[in-house]
mmCIF file with all atom_site columns, C-alpha atoms in Angstrom:
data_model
loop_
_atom_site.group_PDB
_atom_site.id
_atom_site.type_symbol
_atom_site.label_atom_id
_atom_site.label_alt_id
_atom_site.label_comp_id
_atom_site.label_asym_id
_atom_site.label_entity_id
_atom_site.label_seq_id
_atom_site.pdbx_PDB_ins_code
_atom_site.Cartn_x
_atom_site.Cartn_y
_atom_site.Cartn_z
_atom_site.occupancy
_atom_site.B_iso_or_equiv
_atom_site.pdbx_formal_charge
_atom_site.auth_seq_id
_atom_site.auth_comp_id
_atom_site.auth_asym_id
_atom_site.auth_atom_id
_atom_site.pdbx_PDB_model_num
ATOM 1  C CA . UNK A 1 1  ? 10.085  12.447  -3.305  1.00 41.00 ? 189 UNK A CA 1
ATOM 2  C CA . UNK A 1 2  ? 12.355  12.571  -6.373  1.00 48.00 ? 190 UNK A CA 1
ATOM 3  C CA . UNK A 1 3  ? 12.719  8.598   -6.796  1.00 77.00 ? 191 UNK A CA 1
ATOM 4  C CA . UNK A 1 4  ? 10.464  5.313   -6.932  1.00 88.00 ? 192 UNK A CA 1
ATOM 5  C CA . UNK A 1 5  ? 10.579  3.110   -4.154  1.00 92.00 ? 193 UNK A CA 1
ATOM 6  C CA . UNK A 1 6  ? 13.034  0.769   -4.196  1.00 95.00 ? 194 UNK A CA 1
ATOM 7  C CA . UNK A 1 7  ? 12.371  -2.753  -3.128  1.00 95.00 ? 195 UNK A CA 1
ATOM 8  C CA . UNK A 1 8  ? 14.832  -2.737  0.178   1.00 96.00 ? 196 UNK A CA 1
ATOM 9  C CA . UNK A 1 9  ? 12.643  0.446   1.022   1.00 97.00 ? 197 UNK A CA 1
ATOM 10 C CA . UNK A 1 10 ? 10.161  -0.024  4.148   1.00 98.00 ? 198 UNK A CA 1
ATOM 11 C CA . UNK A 1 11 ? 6.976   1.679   3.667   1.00 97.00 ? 199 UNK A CA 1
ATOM 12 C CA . UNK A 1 12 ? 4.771   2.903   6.501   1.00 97.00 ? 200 UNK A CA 1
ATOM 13 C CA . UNK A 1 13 ? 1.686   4.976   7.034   1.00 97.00 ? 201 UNK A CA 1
ATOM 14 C CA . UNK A 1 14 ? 2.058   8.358   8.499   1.00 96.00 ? 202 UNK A CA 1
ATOM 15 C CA . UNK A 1 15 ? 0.725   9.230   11.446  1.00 95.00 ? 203 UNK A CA 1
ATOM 16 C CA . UNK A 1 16 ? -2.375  10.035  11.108  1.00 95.00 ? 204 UNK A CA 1
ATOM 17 C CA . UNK A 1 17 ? -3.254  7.523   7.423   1.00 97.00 ? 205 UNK A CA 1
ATOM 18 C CA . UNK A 1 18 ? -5.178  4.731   8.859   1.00 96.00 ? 206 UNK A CA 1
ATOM 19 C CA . UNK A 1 19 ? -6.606  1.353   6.676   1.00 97.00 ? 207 UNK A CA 1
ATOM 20 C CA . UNK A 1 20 ? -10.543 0.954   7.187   1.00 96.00 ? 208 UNK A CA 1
ATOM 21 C CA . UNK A 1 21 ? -13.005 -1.122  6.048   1.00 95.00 ? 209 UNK A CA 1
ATOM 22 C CA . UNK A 1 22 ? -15.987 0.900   5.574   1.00 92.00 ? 210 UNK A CA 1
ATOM 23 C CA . UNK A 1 23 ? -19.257 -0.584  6.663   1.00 93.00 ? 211 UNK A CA 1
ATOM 24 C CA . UNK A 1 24 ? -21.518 1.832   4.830   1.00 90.00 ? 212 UNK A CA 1
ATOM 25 C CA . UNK A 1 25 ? -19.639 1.275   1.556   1.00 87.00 ? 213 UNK A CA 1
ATOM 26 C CA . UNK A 1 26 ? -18.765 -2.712  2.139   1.00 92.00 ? 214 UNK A CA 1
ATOM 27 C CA . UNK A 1 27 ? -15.179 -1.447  1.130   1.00 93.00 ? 215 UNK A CA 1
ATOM 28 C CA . UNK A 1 28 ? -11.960 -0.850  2.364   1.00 96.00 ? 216 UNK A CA 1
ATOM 29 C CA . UNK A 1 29 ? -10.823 3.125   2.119   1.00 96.00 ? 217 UNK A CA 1
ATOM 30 C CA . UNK A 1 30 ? -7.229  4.945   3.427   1.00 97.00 ? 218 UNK A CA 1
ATOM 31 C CA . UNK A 1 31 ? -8.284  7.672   5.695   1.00 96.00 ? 219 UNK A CA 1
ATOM 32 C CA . UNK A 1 32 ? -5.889  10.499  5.700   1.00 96.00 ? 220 UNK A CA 1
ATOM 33 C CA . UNK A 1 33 ? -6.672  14.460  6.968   1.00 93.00 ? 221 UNK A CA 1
ATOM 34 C CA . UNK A 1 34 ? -9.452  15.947  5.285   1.00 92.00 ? 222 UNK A CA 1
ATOM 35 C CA . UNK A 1 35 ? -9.256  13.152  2.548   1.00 94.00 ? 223 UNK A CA 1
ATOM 36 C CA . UNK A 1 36 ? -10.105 9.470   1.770   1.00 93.00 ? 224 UNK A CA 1
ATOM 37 C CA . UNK A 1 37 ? -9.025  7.428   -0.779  1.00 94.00 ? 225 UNK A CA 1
ATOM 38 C CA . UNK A 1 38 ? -11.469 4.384   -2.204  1.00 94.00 ? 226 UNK A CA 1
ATOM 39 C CA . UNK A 1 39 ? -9.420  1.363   -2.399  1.00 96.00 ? 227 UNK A CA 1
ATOM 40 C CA . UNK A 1 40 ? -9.942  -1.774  -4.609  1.00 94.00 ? 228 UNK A CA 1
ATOM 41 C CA . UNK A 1 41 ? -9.985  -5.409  -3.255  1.00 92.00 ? 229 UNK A CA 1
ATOM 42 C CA . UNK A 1 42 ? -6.108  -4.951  -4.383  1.00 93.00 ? 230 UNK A CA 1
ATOM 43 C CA . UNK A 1 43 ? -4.782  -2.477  -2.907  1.00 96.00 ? 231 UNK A CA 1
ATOM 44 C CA . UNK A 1 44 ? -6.539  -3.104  0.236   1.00 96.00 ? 232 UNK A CA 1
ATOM 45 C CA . UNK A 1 45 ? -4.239  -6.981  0.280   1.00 96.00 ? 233 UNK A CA 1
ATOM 46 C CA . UNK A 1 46 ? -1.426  -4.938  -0.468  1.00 97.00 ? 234 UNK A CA 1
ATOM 47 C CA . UNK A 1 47 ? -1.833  -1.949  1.995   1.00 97.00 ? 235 UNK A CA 1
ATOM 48 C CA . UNK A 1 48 ? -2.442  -4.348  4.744   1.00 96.00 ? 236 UNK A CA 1
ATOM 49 C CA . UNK A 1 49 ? 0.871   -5.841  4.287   1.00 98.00 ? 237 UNK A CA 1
ATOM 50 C CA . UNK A 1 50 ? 2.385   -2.059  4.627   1.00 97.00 ? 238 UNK A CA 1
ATOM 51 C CA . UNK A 1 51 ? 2.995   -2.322  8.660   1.00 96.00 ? 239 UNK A CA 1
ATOM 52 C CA . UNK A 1 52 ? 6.602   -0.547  9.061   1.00 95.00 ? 240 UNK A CA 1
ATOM 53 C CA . UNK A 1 53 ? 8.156   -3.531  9.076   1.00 97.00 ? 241 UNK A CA 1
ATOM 54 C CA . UNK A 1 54 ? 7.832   -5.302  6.219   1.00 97.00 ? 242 UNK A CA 1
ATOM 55 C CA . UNK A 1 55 ? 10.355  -4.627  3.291   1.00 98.00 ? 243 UNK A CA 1
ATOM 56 C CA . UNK A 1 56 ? 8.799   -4.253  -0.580  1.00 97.00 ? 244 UNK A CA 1
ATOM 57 C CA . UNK A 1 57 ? 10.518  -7.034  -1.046  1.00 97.00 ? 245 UNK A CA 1
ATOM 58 C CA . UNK A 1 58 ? 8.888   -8.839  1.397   1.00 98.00 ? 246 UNK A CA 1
ATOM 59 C CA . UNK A 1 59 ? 5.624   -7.835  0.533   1.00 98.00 ? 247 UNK A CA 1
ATOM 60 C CA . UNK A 1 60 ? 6.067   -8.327  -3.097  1.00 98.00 ? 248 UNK A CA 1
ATOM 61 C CA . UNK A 1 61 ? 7.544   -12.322 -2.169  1.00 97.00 ? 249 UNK A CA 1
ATOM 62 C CA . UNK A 1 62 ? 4.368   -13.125 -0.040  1.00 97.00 ? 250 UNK A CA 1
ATOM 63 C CA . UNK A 1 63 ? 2.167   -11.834 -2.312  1.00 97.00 ? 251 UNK A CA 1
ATOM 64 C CA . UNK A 1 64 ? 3.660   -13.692 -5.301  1.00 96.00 ? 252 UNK A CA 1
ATOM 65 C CA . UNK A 1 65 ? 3.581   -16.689 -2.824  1.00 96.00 ? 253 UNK A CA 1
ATOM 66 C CA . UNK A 1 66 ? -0.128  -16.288 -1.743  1.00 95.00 ? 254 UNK A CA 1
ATOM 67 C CA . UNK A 1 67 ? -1.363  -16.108 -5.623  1.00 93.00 ? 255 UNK A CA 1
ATOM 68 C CA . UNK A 1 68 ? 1.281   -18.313 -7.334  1.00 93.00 ? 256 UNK A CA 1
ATOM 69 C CA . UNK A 1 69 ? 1.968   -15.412 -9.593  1.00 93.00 ? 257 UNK A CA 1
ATOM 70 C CA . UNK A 1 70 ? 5.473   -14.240 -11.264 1.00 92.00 ? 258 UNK A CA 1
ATOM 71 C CA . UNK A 1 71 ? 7.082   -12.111 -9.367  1.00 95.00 ? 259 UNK A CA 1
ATOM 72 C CA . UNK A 1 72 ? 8.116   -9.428  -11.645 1.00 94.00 ? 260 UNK A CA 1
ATOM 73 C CA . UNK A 1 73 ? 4.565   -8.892  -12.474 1.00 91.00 ? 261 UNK A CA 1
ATOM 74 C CA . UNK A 1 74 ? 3.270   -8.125  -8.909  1.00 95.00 ? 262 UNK A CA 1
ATOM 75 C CA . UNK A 1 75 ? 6.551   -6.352  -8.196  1.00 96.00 ? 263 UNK A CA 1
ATOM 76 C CA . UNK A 1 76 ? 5.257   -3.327  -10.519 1.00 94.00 ? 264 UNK A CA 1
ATOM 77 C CA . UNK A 1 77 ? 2.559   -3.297  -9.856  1.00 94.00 ? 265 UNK A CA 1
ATOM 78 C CA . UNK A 1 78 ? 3.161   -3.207  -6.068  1.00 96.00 ? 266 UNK A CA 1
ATOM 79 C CA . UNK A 1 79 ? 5.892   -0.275  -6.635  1.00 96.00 ? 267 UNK A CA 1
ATOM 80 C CA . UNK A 1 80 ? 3.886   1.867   -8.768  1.00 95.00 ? 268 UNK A CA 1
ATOM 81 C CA . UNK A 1 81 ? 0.866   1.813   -6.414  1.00 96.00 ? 269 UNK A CA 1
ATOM 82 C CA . UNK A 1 82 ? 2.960   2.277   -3.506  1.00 97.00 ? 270 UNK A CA 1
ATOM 83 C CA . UNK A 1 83 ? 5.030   5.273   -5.516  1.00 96.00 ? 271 UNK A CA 1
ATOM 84 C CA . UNK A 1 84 ? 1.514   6.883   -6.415  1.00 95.00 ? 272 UNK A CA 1
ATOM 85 C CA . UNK A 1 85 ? 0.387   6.840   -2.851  1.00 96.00 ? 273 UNK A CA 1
ATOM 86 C CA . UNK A 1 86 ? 4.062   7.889   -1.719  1.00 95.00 ? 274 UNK A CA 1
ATOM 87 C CA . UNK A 1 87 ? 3.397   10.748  -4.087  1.00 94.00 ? 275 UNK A CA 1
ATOM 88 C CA . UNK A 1 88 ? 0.251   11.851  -2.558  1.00 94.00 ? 276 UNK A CA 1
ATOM 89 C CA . UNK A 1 89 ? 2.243   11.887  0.821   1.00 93.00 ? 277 UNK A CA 1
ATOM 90 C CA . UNK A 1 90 ? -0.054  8.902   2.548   1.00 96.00 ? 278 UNK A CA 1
ATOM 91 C CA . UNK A 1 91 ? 3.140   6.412   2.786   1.00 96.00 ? 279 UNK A CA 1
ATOM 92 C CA . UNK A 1 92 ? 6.446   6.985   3.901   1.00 95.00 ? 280 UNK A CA 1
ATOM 93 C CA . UNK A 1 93 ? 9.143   4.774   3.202   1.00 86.00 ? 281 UNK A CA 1
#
């Protein structure tokens, strides 16, 4: 993937990336094959939004919505974690 994710961009988990909440650990955690990813209380909200359906956009707006925050602020920080998981090839878009 050469570019970012752009916010009209739809991003998905691959087949086979699943979001679970860890009992052992009290946390959530990506699965993906032969790895796992450690998620904080953040990126958990924001991964559960990613369901294939759901713009950036759209998940940057109810986000910004939900915690009365400015919108260009959560919409980098939602794009560069989604980019950095994109880059480790657990999201498509």
């Amino acid at each position: 993937m050469t570019e970012g994710l752009q916010l009209s961009d739809v991003p998905r988990l691959p087949r086979g990336v699943r979001l679970r909440f860890d009992e052992v650990r009290q946390a959530h955690v990506l699965l993906a094959p032969e790895r796992a990813f450690d998620l904080d209380a953040v990126a958990a909200e924001v991964l559960g939004l990613v369901d294939g359906t759901r713009s950036v956009d759209a998940i940057v707006a109810e986000l910004a919505a939900k915690y009365d925050e400015d919108r260009a602020v959560i919409e980098g920080d939602v794009i560069a974690m989604l980019d950095d998981l994109a880059r480790k090839r657990v999201l498509d878009r």
